[in-house]
Coordinates of C-alpha atoms and ligand atoms in Angstrom, one line a residue:
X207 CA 92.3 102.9 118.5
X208 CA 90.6 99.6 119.7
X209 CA 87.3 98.8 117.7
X210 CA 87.3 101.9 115.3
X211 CA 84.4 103.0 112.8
X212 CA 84.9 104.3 109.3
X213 CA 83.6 107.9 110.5
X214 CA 86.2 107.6 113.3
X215 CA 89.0 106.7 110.8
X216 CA 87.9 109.7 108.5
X217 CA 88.3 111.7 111.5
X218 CA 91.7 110.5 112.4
X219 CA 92.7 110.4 108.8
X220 CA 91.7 114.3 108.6
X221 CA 93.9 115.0 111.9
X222 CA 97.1 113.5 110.9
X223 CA 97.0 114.6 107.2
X224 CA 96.8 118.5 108.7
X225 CA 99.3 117.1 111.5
X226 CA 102.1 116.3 108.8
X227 CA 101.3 118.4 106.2
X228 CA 100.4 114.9 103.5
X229 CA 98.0 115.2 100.9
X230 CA 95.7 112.0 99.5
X231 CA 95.4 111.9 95.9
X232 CA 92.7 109.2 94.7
X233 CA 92.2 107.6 91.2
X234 CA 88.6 107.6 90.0
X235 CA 88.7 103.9 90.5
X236 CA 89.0 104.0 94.3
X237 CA 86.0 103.2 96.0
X238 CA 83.6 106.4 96.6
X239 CA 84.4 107.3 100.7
X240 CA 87.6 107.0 99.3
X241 CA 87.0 109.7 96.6
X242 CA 85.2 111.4 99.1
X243 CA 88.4 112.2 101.6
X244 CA 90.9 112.9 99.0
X245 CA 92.2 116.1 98.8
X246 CA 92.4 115.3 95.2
X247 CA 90.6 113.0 92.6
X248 CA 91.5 112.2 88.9
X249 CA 92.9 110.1 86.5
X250 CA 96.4 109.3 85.8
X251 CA 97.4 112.7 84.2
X252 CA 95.9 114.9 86.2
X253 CA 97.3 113.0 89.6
X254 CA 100.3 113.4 88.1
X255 CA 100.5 116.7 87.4
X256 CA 99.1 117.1 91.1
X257 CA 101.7 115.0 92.8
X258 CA 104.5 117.0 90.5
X259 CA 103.1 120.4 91.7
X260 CA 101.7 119.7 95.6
X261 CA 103.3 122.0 98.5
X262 CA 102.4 118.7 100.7
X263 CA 105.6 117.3 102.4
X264 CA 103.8 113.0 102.0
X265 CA 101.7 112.3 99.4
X266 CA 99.6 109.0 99.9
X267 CA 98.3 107.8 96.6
X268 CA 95.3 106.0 97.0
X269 CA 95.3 104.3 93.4
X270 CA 97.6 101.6 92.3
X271 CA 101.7 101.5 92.1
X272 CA 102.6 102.2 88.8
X273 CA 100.9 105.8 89.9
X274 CA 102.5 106.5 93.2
X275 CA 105.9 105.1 91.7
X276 CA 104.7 107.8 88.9
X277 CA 104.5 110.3 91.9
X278 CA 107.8 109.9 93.4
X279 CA 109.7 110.1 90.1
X280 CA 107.8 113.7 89.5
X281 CA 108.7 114.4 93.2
X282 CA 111.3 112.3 94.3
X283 CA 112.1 114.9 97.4
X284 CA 108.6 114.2 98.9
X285 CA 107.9 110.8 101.3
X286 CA 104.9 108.6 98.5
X287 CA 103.0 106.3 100.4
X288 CA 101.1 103.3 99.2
X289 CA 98.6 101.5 101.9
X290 CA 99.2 98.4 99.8
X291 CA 102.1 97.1 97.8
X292 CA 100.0 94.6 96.3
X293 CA 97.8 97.0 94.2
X294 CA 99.6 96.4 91.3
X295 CA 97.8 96.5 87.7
X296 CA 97.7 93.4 85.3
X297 CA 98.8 95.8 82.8
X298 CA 102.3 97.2 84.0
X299 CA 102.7 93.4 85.0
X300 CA 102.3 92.0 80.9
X301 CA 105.4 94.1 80.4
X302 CA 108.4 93.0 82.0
X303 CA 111.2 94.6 81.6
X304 CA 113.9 92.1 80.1
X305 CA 111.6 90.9 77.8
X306 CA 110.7 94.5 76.8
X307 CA 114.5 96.0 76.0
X308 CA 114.3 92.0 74.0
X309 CA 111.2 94.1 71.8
X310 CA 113.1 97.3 71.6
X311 CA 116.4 95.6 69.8
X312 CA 114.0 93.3 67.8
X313 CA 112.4 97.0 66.6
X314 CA 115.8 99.0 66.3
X315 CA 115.4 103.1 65.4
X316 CA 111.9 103.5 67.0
X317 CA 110.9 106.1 69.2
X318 CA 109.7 104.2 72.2
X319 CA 106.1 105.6 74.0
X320 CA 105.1 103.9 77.0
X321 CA 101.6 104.0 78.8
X322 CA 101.6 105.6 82.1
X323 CA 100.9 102.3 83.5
X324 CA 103.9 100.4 83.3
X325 CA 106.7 100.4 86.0
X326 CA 109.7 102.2 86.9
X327 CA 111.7 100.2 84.8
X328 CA 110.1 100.0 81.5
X329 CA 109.7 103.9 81.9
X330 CA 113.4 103.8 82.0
X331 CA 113.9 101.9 78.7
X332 CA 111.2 104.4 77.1
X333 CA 111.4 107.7 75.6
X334 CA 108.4 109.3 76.3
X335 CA 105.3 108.5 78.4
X336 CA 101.5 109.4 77.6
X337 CA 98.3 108.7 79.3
X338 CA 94.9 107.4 78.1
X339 CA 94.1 111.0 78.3
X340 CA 96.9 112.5 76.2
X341 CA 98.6 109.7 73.8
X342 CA 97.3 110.6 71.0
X343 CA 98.6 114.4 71.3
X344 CA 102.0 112.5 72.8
X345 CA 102.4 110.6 69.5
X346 CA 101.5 113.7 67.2
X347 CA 104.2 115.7 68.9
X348 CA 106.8 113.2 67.6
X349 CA 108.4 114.2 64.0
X350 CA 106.3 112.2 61.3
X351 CA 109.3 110.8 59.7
X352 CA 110.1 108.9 63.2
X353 CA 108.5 105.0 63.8
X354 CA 107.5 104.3 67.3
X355 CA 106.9 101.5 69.7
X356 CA 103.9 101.4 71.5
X357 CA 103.9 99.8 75.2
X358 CA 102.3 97.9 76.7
X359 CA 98.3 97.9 76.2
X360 CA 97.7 97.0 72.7
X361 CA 94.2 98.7 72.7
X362 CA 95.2 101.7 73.5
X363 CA 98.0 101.6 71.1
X364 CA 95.5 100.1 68.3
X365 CA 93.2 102.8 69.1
X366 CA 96.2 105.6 69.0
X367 CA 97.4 103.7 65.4
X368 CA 93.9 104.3 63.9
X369 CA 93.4 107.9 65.0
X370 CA 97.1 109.1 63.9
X371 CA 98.3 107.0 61.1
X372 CA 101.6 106.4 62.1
X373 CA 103.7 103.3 62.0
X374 CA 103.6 101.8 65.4
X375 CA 104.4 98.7 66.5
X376 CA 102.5 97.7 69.6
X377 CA 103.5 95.6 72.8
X378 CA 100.5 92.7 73.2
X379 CA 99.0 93.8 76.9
X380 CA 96.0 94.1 77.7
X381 CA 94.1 95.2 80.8
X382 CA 91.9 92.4 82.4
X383 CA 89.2 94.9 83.4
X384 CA 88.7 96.4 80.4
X385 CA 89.1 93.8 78.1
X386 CA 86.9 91.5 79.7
X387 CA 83.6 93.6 78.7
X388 CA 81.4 91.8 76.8
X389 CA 79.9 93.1 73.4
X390 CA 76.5 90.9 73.5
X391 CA 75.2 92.0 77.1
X392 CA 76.6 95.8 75.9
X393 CA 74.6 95.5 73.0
X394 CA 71.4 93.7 75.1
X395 CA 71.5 96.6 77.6
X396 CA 71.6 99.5 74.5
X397 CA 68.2 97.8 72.8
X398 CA 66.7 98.0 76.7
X399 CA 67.6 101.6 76.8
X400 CA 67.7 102.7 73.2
X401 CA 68.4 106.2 74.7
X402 CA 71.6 105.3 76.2
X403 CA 75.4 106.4 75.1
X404 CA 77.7 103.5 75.2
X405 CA 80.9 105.5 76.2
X406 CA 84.0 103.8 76.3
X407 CA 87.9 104.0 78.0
X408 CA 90.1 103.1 75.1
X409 CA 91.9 100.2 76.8
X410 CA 88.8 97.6 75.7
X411 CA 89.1 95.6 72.5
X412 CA 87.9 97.0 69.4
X413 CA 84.4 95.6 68.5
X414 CA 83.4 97.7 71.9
X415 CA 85.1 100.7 71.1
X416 CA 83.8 100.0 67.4
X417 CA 79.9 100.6 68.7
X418 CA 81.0 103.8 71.2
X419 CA 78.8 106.9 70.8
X420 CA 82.2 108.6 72.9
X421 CA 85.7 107.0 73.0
X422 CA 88.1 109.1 75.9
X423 CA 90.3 108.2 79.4
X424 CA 88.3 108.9 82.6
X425 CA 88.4 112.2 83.2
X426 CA 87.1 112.4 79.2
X427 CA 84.4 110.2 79.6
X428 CA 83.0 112.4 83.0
X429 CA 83.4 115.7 80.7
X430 CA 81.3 113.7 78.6
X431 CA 78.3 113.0 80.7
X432 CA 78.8 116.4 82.4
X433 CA 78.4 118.1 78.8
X434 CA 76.2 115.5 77.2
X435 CA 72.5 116.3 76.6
X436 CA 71.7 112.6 77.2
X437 CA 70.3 111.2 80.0
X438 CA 71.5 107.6 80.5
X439 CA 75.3 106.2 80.2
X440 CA 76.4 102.8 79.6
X441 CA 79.7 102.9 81.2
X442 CA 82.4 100.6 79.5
X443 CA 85.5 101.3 82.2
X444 CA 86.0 101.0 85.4
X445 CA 83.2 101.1 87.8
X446 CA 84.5 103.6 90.6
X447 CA 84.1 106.7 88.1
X448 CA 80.3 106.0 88.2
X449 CA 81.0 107.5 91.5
X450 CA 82.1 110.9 90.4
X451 CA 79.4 110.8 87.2
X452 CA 76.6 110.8 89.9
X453 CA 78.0 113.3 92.1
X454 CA 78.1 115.7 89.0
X455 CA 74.9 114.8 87.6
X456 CA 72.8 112.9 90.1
X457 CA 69.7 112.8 87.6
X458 CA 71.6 111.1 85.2
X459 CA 71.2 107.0 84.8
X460 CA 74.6 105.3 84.7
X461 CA 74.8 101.7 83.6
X462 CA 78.0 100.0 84.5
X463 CA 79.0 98.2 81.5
X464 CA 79.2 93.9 82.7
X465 CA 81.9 91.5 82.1
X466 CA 81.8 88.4 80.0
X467 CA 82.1 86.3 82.9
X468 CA 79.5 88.8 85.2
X469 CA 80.2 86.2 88.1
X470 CA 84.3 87.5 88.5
X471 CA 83.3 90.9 89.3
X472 CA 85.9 92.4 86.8
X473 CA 84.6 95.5 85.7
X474 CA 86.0 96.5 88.9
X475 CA 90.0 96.5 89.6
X476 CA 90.7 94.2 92.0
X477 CA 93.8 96.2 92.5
X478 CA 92.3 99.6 93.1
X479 CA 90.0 98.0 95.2
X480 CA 93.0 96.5 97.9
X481 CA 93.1 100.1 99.1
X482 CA 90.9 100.9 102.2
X483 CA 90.3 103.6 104.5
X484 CA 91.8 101.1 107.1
X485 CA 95.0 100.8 105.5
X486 CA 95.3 104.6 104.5
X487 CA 95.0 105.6 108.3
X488 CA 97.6 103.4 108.9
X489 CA 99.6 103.7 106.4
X490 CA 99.5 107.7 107.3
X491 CA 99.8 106.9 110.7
X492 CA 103.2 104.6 110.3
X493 CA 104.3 106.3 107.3
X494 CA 104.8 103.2 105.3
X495 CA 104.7 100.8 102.8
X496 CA 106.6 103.9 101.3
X497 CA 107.6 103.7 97.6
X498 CA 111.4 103.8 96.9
X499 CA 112.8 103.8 93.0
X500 CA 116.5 102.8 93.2
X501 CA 118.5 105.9 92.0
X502 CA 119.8 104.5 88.5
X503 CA 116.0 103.0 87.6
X504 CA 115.2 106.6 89.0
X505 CA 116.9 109.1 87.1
X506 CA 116.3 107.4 83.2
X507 CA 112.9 106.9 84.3
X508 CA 112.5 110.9 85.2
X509 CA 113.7 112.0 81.5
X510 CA 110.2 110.5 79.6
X511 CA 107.6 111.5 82.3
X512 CA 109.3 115.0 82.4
X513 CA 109.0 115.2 78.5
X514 CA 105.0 114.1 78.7
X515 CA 104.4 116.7 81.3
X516 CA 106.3 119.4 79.4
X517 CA 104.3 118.5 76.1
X518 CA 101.1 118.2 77.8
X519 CA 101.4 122.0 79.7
X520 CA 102.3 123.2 76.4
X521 CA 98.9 121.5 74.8
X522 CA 97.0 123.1 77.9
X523 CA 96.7 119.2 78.6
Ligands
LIG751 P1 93.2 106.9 83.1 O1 94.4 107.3 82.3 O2 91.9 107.1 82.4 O3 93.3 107.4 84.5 O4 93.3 105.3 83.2 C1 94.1 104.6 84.1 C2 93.9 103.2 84.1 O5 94.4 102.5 84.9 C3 93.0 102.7 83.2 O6 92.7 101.4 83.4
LIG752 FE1 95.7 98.4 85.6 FE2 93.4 97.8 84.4 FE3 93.5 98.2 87.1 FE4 93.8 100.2 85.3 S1 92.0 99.0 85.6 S2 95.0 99.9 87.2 S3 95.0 99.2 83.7 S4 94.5 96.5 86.0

């Protein structure tokens, strides 16, 4: 195609998906036309439980490279497609993985849980993985007796530690969308709209979740506004799912949650946000950048995301 419009990359998109049998699965912080031409939209669980169970022969993962890595190691059979290497996540990157098997020895006889978003490596030095939306249930389902390591975001793992009561050491990551929210302008927009629920992902630092009316992953925090009486949202996560909250509830008033520093843009991933409808036609179109786990990495790594998605089907997760 020579000068080619959004519609006529939608169009072309739609041809070559049915053309090679591939399926798009989309992360609720891709932008909304993405959202709009996935086959599939979510957060990290329930793209992962897609990816595992999908007929398709390619899955292109619009969302970042901890999840389609995530993808292949639940199908490793099936081509997974990224339309940008670079979307990485700050997160996965404050974990590396020598320094992380250096924590593990340093913490000897602990259970090791790792966040979904970390990559194929430290899922290979872990025992079990969890999401935002099921690490609390992941840690419960552990015998009390055992201690555990929690990697890498220490918010989540704080947050995890208070609701459980179990001894859990926690890696220090954070996340530099979510911790960059800033309690004063929270607070300035809930005495502007005394109505509103501040709802919050539980990857931002405690004095925000500390004034949440509702604490819960992505997926959670749409439940919320879908069930919710309420009428107005401030949204302390990730922008894009604002996207999906208005598409359920159009009448509702959704207030993005700002940054400390509202001039860096940051309550938007700047990873999530490298993928484009430009690079996923061609990156269906050429079949690459494809994600590849080398076999060792591959197989350890396999043994803790099949344990989360056993334990989370058995939950009704
Ligand atoms: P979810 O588990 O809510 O999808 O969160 C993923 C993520 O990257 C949060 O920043
Ligand atoms: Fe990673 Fe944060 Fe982006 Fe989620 S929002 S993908 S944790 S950098």
């Amino acid at each position: 195609m020579e000068t080619t419009s959004s519609e006529q990359y939608i169009e072309e998109i739609k041809r070559i998906k049915a053309e090679k049998n591939a399926i798009i699965l989309a992360h609720y912080y891709q932008t909304g036309d993405i959202q709009d031409i996935a086959d599939f939209v979510g957060d990290s669980l329930a793209l992962a439980q897609k990816a595992a169970s999908t007929a398709a022969d390619i899955i292109l993962f619009a969302g970042v490279k901890f999840m389609a890595e995530t993808a292949k190691l639940l199908s490793p059979s099936k081509k997974v497609l990224l339309p940008d290497m670079m979307a990485g996540c700050s997160l996965a990157d404050s974990c590396k993985a020598d320094e992380f098997e250096k924590f593990i020895a340093e913490n000897p006889g602990r259970i090791v849980v790792s966040y979904v978003n970390t990559t194929a490596e430290i899922k290979a030095l872990s025992d079990i993985i969890c999401t935002s939306s099921n690490a609390v249930q992941i840690i419960e389902s552990i015998p009390e007796k055992e201690k555990i390591i929690f990697a890498p975001d220490r918010n989540l793992g704080n947050y995890v530690l208070n609701k459980t009561g179990r001894d859990i050491v926690i890696w220090n990551g954070t996340c530099h969308v979510h911790e960059e929210f800033s309690l004063e302008a929270i607070i300035r927009l809930k005495k502007e709209n005394p109505d509103a629920k501040i709802i919050v992902h539980p990857e931002c630092e405690l004095p925000v979740r500390l004034i949440a009316d509702f604490i819960g992953s992505t997926s959670s925090l749409l439940q919320f506004t879908k069930k919710d009486k309420g009428k107005c949202y401030i949204v302390a996560t990730e922008a894009g799912i604002i996207h999906q909250m208005k598409k359920e509830n159009p009448d509702k008033m959704y207030i993005p949650a700002p940054p400390i520093d509202s001039t860096c843009g940051c309550s938007e991933c700047s990873f999530m946000k490298l993928i484009t409808i430009e690079k996923i036609y061609n990156c269906l179109k050429n079949e690459i950048p494809e994600i590849t786990i080398e076999k060792s990495i591959l197989y350890k790594a396999q043994k803790p995301i099949r344990r989360m998605m056993e334990i989370s089907e058995k939950l009704g997760l």
